[in-house]
mmCIF file of C-alpha atoms and ligand atoms in Angstrom:
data_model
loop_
_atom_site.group_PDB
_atom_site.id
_atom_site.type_symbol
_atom_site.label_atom_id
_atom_site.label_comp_id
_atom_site.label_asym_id
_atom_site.label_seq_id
_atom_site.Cartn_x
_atom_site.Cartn_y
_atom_site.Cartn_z
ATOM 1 C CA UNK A 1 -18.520 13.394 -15.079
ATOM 2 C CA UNK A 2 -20.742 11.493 -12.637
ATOM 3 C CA UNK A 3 -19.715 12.863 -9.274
ATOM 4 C CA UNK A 4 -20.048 10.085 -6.615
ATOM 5 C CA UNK A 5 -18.921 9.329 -2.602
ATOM 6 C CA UNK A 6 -15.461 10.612 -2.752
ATOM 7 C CA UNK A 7 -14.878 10.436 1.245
ATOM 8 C CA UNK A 8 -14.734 8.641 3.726
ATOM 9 C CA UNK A 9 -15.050 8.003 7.592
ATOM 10 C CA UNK A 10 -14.431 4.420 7.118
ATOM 11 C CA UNK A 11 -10.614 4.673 7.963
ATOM 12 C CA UNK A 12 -10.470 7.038 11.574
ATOM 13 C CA UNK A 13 -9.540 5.335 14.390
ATOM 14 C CA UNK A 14 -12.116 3.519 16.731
ATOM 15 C CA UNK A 15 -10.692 3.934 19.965
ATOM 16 C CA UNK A 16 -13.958 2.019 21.684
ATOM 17 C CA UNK A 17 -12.646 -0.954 20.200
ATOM 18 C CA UNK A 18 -11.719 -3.770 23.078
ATOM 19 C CA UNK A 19 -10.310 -6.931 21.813
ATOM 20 C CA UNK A 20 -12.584 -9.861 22.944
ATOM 21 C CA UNK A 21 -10.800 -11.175 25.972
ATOM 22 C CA UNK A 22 -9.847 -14.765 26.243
ATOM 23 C CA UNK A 23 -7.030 -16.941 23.833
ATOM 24 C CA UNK A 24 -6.919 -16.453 20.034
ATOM 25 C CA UNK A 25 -7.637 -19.176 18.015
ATOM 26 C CA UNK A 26 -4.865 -20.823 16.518
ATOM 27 C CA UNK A 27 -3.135 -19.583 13.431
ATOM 28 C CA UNK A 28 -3.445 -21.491 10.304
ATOM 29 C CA UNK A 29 -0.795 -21.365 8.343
ATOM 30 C CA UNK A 30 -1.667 -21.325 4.489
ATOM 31 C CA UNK A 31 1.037 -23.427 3.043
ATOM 32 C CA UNK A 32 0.404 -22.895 -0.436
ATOM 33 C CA UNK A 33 1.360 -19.173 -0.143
ATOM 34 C CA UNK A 34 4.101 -20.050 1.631
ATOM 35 C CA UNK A 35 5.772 -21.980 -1.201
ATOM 36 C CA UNK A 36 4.274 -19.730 -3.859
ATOM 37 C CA UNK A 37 6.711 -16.533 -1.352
ATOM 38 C CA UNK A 38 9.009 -18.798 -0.920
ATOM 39 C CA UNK A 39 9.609 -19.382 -4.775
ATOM 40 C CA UNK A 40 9.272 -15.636 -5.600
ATOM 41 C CA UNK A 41 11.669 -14.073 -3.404
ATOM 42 C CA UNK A 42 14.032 -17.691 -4.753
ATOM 43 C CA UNK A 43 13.493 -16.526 -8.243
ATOM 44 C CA UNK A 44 14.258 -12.681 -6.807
ATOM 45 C CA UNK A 45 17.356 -13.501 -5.210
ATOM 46 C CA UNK A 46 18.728 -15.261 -8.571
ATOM 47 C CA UNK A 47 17.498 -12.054 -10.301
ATOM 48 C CA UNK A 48 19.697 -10.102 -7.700
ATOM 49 C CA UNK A 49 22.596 -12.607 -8.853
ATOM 50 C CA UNK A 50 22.397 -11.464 -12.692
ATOM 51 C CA UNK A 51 22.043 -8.506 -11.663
ATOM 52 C CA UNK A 52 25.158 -6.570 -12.875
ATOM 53 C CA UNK A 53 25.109 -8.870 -16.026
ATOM 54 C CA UNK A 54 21.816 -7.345 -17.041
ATOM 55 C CA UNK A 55 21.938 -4.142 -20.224
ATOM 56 C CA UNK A 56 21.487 -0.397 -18.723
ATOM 57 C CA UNK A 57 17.816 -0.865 -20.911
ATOM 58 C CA UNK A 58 16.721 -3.150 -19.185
ATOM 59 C CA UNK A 59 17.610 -1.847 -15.701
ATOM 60 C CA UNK A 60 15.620 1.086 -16.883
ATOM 61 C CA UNK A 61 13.051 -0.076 -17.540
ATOM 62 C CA UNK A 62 12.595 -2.157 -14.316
ATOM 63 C CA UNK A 63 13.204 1.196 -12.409
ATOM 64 C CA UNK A 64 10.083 2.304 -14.641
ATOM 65 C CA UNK A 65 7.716 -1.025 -13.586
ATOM 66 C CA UNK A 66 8.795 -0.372 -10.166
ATOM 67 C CA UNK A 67 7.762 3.002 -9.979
ATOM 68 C CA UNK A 68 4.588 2.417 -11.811
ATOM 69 C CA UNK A 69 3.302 -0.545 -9.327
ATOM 70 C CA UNK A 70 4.479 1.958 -6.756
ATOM 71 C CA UNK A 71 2.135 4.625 -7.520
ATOM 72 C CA UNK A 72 -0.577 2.048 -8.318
ATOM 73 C CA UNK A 73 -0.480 1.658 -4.323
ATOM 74 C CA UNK A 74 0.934 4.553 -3.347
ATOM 75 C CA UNK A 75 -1.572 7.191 -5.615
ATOM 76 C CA UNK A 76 -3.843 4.335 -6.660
ATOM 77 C CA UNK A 77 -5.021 1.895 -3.537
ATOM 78 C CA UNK A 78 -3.975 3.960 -0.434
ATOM 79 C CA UNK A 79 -4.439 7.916 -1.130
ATOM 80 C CA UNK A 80 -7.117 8.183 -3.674
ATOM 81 C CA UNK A 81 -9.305 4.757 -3.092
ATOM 82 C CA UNK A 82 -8.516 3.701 0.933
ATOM 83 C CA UNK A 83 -8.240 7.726 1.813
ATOM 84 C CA UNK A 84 -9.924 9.790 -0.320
ATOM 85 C CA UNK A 85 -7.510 12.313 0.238
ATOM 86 C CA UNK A 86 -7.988 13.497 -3.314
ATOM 87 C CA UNK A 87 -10.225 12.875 -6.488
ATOM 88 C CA UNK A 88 -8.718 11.780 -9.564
ATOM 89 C CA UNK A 89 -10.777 11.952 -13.038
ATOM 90 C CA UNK A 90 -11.344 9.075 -15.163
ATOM 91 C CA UNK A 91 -8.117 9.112 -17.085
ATOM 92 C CA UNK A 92 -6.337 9.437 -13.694
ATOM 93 C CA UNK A 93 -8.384 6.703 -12.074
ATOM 94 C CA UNK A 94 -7.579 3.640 -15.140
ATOM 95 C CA UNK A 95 -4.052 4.430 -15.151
ATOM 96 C CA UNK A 96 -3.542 4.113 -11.635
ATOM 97 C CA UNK A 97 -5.914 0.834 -11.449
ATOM 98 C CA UNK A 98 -3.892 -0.324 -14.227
ATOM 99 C CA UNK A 99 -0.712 0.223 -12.731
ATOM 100 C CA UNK A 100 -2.024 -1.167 -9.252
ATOM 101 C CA UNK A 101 -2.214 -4.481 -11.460
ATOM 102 C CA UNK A 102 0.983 -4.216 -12.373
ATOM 103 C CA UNK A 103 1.763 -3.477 -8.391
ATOM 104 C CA UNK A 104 -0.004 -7.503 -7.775
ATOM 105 C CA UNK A 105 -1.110 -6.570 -3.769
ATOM 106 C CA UNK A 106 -4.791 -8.232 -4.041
ATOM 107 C CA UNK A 107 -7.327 -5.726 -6.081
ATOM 108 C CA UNK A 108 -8.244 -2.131 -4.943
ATOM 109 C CA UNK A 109 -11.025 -3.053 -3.061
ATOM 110 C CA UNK A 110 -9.714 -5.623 -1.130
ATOM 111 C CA UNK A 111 -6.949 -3.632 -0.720
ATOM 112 C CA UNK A 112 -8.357 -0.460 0.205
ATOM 113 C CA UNK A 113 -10.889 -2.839 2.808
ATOM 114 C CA UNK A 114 -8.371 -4.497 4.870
ATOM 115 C CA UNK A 115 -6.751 -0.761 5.192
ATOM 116 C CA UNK A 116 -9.340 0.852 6.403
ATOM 117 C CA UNK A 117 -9.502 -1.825 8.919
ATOM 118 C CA UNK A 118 -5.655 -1.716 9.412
ATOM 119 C CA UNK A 119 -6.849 2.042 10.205
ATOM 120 C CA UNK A 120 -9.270 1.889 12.557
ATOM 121 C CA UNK A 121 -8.850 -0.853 14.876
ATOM 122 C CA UNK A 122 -5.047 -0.353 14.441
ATOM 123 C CA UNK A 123 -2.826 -2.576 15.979
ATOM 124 C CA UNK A 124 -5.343 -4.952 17.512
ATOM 125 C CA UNK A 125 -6.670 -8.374 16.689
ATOM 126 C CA UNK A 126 -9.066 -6.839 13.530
ATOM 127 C CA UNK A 127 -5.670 -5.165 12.297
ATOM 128 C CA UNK A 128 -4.795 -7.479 9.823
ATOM 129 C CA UNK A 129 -0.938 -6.856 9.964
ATOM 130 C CA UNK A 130 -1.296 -5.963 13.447
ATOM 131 C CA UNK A 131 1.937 -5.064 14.692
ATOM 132 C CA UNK A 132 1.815 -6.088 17.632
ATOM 133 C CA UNK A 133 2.431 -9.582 16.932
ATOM 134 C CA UNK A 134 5.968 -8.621 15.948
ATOM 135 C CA UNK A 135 8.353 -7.534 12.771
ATOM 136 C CA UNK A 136 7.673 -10.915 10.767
ATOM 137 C CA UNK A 137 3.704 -11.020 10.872
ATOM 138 C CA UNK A 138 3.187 -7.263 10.415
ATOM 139 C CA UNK A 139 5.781 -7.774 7.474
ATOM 140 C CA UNK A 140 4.719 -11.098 5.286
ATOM 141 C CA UNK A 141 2.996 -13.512 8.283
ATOM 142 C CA UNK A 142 -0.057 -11.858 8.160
ATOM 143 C CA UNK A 143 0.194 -12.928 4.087
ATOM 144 C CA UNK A 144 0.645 -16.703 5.244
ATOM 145 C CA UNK A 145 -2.114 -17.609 7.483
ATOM 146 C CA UNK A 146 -5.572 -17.664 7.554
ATOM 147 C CA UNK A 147 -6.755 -13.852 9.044
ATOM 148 C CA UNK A 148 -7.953 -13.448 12.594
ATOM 149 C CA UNK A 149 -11.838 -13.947 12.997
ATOM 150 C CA UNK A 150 -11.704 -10.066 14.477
ATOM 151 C CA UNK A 151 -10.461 -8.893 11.157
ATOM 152 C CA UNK A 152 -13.287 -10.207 9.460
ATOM 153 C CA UNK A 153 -15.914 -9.639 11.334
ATOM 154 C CA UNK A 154 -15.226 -5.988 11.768
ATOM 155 C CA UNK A 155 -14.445 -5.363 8.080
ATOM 156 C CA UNK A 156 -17.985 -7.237 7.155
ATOM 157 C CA UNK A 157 -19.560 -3.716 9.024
ATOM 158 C CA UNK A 158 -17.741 -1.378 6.546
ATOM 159 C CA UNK A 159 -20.200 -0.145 4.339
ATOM 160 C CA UNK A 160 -17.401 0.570 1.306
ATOM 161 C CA UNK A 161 -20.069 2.417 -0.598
ATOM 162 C CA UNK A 162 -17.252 4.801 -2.393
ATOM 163 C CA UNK A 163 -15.543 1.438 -3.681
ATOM 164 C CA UNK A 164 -18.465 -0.127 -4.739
ATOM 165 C CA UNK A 165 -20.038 2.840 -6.554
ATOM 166 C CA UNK A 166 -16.329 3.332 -8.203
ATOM 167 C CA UNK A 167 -16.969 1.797 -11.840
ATOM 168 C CA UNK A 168 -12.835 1.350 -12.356
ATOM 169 C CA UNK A 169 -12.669 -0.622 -8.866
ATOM 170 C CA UNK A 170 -15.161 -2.895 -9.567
ATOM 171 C CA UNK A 171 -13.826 -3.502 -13.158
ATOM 172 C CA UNK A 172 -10.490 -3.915 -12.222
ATOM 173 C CA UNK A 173 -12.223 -6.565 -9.433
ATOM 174 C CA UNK A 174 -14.087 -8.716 -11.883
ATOM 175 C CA UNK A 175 -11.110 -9.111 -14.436
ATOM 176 C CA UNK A 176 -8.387 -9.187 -11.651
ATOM 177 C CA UNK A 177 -6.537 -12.522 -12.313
ATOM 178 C CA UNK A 178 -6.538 -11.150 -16.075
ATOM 179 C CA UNK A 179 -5.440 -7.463 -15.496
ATOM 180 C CA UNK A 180 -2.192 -9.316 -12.831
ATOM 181 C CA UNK A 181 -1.128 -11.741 -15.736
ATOM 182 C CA UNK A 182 -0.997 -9.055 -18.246
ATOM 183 C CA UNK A 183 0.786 -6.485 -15.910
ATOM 184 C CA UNK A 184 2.533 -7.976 -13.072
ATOM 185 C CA UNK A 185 3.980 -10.684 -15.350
ATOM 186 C CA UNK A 186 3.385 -10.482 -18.902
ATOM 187 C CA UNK A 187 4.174 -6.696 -19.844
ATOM 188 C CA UNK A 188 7.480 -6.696 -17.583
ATOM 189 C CA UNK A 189 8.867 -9.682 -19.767
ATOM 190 C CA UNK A 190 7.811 -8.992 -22.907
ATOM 191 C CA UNK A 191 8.996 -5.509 -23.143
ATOM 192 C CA UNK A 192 13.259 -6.002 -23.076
ATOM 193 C CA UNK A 193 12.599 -9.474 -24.879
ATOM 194 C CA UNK A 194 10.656 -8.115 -27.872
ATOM 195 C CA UNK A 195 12.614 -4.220 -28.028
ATOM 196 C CA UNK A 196 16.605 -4.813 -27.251
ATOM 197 C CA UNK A 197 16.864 -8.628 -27.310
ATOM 198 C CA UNK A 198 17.019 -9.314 -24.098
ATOM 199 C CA UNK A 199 17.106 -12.901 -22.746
ATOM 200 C CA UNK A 200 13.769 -14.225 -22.044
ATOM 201 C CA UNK A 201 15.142 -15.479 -18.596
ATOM 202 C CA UNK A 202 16.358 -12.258 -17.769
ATOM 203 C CA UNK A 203 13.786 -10.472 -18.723
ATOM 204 C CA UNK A 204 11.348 -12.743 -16.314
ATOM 205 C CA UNK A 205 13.747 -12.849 -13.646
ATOM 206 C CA UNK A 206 15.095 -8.672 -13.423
ATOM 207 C CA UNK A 207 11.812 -6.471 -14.423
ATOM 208 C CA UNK A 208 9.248 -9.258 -13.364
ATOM 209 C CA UNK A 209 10.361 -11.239 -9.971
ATOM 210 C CA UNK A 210 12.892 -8.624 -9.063
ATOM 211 C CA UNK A 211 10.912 -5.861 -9.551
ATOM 212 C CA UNK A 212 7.594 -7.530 -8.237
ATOM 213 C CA UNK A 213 9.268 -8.735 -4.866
ATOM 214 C CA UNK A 214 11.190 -5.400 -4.564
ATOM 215 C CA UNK A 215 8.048 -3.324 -4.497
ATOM 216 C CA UNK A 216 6.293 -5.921 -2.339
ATOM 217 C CA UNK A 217 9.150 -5.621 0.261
ATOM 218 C CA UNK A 218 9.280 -1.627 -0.028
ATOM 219 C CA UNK A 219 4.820 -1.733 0.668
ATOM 220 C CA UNK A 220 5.238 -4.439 3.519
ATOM 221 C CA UNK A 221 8.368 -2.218 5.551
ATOM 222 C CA UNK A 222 5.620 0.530 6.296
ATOM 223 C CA UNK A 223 3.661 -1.972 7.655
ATOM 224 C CA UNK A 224 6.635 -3.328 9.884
ATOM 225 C CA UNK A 225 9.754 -1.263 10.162
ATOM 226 C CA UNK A 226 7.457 2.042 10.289
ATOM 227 C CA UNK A 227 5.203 0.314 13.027
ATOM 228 C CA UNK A 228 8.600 -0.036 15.000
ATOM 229 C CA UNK A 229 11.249 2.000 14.368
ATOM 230 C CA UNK A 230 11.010 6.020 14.159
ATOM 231 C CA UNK A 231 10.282 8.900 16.520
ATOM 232 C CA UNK A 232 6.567 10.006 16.955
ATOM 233 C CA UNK A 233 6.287 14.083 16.858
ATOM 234 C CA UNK A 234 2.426 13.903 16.260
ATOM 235 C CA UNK A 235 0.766 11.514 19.021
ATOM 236 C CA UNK A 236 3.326 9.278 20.778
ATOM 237 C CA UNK A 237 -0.136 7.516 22.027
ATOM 238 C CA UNK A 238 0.240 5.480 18.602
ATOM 239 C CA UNK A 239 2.745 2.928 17.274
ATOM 240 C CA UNK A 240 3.382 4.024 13.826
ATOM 241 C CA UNK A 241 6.518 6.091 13.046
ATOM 242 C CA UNK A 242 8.355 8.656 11.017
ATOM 243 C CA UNK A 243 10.742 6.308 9.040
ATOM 244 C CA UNK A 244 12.920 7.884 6.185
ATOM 245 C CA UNK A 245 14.300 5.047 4.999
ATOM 246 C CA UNK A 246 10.456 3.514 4.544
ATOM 247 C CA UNK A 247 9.531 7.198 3.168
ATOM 248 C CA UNK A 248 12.138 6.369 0.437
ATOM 249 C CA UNK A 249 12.044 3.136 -0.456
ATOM 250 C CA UNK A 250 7.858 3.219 -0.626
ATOM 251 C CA UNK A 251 8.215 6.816 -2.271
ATOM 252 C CA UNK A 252 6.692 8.923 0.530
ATOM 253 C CA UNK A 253 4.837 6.570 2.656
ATOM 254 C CA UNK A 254 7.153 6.416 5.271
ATOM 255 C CA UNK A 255 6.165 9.539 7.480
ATOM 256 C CA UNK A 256 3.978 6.969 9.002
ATOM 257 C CA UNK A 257 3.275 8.637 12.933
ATOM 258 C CA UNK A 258 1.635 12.137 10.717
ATOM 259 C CA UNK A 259 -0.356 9.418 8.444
ATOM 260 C CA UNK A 260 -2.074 7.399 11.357
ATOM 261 C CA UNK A 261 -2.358 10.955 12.893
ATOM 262 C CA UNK A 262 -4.052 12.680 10.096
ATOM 263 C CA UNK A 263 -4.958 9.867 7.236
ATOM 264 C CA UNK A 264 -6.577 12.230 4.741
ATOM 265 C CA UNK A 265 -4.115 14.240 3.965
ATOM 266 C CA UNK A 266 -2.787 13.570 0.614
ATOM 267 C CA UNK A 267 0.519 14.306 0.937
ATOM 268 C CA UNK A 268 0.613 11.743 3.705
ATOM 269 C CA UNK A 269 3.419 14.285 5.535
ATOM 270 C CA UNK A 270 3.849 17.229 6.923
ATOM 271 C CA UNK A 271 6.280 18.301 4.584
ATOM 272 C CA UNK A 272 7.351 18.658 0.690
ATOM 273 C CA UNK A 273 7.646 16.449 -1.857
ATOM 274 C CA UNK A 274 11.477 15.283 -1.228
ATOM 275 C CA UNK A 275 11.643 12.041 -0.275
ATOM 276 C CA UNK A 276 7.816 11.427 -1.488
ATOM 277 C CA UNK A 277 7.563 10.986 -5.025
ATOM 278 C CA UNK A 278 3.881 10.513 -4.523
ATOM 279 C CA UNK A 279 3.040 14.025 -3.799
ATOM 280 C CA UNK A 280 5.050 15.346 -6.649
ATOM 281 C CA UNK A 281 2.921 13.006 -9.190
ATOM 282 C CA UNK A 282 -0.209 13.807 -7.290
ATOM 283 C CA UNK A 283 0.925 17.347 -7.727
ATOM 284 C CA UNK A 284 1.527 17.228 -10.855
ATOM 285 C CA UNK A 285 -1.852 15.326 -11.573
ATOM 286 C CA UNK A 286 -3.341 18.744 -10.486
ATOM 287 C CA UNK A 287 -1.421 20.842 -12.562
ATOM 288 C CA UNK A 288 -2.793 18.765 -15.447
ATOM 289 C CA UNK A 289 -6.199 19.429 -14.217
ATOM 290 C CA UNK A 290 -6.744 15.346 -13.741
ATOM 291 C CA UNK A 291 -6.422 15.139 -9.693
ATOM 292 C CA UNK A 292 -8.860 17.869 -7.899
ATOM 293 C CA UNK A 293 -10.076 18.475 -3.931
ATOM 294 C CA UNK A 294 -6.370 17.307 -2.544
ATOM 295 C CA UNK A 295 -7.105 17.497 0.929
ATOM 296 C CA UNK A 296 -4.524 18.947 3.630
ATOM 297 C CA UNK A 297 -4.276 19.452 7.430
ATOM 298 C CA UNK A 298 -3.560 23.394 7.962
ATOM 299 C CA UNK A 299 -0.065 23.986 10.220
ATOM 300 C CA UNK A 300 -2.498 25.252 12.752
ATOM 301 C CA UNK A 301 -3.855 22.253 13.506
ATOM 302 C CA UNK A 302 -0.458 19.941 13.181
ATOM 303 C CA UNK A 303 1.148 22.297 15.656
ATOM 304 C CA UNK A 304 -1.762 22.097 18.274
ATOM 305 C CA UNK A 305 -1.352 18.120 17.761
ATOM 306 C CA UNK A 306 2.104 18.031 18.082
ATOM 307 C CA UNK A 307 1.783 19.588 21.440
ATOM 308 C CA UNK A 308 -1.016 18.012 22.726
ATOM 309 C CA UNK A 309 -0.060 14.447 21.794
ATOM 310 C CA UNK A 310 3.542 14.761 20.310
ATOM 311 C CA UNK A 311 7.058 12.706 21.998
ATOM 312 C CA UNK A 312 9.052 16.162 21.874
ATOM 313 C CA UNK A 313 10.575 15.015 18.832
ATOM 314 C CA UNK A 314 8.907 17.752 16.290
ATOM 315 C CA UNK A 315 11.450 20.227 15.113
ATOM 316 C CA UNK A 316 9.432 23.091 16.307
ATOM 317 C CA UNK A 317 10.259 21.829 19.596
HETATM 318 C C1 ST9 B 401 0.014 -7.761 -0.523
HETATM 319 C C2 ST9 B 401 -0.825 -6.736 0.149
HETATM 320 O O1 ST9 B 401 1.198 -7.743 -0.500
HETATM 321 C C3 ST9 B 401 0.041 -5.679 0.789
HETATM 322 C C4 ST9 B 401 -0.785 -4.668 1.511
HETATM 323 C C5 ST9 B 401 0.081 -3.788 2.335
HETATM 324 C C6 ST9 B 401 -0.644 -2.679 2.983
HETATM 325 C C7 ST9 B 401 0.356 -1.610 3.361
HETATM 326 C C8 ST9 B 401 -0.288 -0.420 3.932
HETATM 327 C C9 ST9 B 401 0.742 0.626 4.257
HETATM 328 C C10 ST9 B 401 0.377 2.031 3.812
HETATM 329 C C11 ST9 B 401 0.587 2.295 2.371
HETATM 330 C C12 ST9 B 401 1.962 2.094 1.918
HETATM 331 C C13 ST9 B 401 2.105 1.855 0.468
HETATM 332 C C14 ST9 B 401 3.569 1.707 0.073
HETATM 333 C C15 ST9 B 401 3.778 1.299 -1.347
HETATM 334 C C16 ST9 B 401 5.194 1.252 -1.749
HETATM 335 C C17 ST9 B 401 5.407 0.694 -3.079
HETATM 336 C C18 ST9 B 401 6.836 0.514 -3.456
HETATM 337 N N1 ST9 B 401 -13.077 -7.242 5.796
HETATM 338 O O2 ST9 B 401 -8.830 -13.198 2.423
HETATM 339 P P1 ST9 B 401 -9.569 -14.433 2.821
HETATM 340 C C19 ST9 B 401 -13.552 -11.957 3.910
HETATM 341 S S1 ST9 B 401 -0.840 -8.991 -1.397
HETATM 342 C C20 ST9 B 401 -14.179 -7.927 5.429
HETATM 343 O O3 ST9 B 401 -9.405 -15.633 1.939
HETATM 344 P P2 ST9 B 401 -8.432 -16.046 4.908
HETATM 345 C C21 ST9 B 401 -13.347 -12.199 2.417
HETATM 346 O O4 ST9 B 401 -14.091 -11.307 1.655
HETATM 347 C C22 ST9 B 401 0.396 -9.978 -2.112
HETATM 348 N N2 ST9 B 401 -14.148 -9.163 4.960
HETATM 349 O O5 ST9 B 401 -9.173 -14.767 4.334
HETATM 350 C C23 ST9 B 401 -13.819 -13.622 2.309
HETATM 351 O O6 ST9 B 401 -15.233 -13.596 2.303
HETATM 352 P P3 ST9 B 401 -16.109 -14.529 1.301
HETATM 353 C C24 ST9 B 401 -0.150 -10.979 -3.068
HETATM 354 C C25 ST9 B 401 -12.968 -9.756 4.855
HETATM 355 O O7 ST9 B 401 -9.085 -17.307 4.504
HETATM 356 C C26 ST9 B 401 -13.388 -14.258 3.623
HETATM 357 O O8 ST9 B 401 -13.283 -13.175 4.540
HETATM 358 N N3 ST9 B 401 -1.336 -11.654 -2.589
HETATM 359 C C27 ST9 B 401 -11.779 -9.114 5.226
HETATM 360 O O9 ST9 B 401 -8.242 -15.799 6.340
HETATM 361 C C28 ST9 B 401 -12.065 -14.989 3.516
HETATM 362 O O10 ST9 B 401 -11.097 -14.078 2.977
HETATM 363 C C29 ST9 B 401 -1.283 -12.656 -1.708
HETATM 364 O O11 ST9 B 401 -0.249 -13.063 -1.257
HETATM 365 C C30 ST9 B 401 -11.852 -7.795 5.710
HETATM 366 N N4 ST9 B 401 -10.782 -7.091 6.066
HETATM 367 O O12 ST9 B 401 -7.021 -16.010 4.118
HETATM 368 C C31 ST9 B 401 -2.635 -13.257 -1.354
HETATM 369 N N5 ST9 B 401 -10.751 -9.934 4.979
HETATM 370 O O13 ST9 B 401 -15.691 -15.925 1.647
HETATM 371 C C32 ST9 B 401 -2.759 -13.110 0.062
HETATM 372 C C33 ST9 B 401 -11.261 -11.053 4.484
HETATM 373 O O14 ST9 B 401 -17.516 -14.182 1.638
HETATM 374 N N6 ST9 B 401 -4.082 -13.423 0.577
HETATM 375 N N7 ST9 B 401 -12.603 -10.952 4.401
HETATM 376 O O15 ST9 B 401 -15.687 -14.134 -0.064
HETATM 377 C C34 ST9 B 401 -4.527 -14.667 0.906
HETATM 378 O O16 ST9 B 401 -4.086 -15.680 0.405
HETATM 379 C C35 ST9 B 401 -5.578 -14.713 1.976
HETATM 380 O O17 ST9 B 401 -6.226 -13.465 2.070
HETATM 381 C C36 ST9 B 401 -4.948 -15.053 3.377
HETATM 382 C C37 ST9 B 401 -6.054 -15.031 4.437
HETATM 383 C C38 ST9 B 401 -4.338 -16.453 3.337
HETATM 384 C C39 ST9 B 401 -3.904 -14.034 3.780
HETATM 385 ZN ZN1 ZN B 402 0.028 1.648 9.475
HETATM 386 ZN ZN1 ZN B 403 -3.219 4.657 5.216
#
């Protein structure tokens, strides 16, 4: 197999960055995804409604699209293609970019851009769900107006070499409108209609919208709620927190202070695989021999961080 660029430098923080002093320009708000939100999470909440109306089959297998969009982002986007925190062979790589379809967050390399930028300039004007502009805009705002000038300008220097060299990114780019239809929308419904007779409304409404703005919510929390809320035992310098409710609901992406801390380690934690499904897959990826390289920090170095930079909080402490 063709080895290629499997790091990166791309997402470590830049702490030369100033912001450019002066007002921001104003925001823009992009009305047609806010109708387009609005009438997902509508159609979501009416999904919610059925909900205890729906068969056990079909609850399953919404629990299975949820988790599979969930490690398109969570294996797929963020800790093989934004992190390289691990390399994943072929077979590896198309499942995950065809379960980050199903996932419907923008493609992988759009994806994996604005979080390298979320990375580095972190929290400031070329964050592009900076969090310092409060719960809402870190959460879904950022979604609904046009992105700060900053955000663009310093993503335009990222080289992205490892994305663009990446055969199944670039694929998954040029037939992306094709691969969400199929995935996001078409798979979800089809399945409970065409196998146990499911209603055709219910099977949109449950595995599809449900499911869809479920998983959307889960990725945006770590964005918001784990910008906010959470103690900080590895650099209290830094917004980002430790957040187990986040670490459950976006299956291990929660421990969110150790991530900004140390972004290339795979298991995105300090710690085991409870409350992060991600590792265990990613584990068990390498047990199969398809996942290779998985990159962690040694305890060494996490203890001499959390005493240098750490709010006390550690349970070493
Ligand atoms: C979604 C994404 O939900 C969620 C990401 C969350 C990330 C979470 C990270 C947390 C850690 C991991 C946790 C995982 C947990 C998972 C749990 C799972 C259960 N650099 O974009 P445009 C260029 S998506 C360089 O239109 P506007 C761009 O190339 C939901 N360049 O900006 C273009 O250039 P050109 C569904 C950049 O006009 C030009 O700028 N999708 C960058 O400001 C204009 O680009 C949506 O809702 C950059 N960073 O519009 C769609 N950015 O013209 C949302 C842009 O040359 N997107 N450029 O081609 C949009 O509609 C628009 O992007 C917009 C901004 C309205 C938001
Ligand atoms: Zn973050
Ligand atoms: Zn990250």
């Amino acid at each position: 197999m063709k080895e290629m660029a499997e790091t990166t430098t791309e997402d470590v923080y830049d702490d030369a960055y100033e912001e450019k002093p002066g007002p921001s320009p104003p925001v823009k708000i992009v009305w047609r995804n806010v109708i387009l939100m609005s009438l997902l999470h509508l159609g979501a909440l009416y999904g919610l409604m059925i909900l205890p109306s729906v068969s056990s089959l079909t609850l399953i297998w919404m629990g299975v699209c949820f988790m599979l969009s969930a490690l398109g982002i969570t294996a797929g986007a963020h800790r093989l293609w934004s992190h390289r925190s691990y390399k994943a062979s072929l077979p590896l790589r198309i499942f995950l970019a065809t379960a980050n379809s199903m996932a419907f967050q923008n493609d992988i390399y759009e994806w994996a851009r604005d979080h390298r930028v979320h990375h580095k300039f972190s929290e400031t004007h070329a964050d592009p769900h900076n969090a310092r502009r409060g719960f809402f805009f870190a959460h879904i705002g950022w979604l609904l107006v046009r992105k700060h000038p900053e955000v663009i300008e310093k993503g335009r220097k990222l080289e992205l070499a490892d994305l663009k060299a990446d055969g199944v990114v670039m694929f998954q780019r040029r037939h992306y409108k094709l691969s969400v239809v199929v995935m996001c929308f078409f798979v979800p419904t089809f399945v409970p209609w065409f196998f146990w007779e499911e209603s055709l409304l219910t099977s949109y409404l449950v595995p599809c919208l449900l499911r869809y703005t479920v998983s959307l919510n889960a990725t945006w929390l770590v964005n918001s709620a784990a910008h906010m809320w959470g103690m900080r035992p590895y650099d209290h310098n830094i917004n980002p927190r430790e957040n187990k409710f986040v670490a459950f609901s976006a299956i291990g992406e929660g421990f969110h202070n150790y991530h900004h801390t140390f972004p290339h380690d795979y298991a995105a934690s300090e710690f085991g695989s409870r409350l992060n499904f991600t590792k265990a897959f990613i584990d068990l990826m390498f047990f199969f021999g398809l996942a290779k390289d998985c990159r962690r920090v040694t305890h060494e170095t996490i203890m001499a961080r959390v005493q240098r930079t750490g709010d006390g909080s550690h349970n070493s402490g």
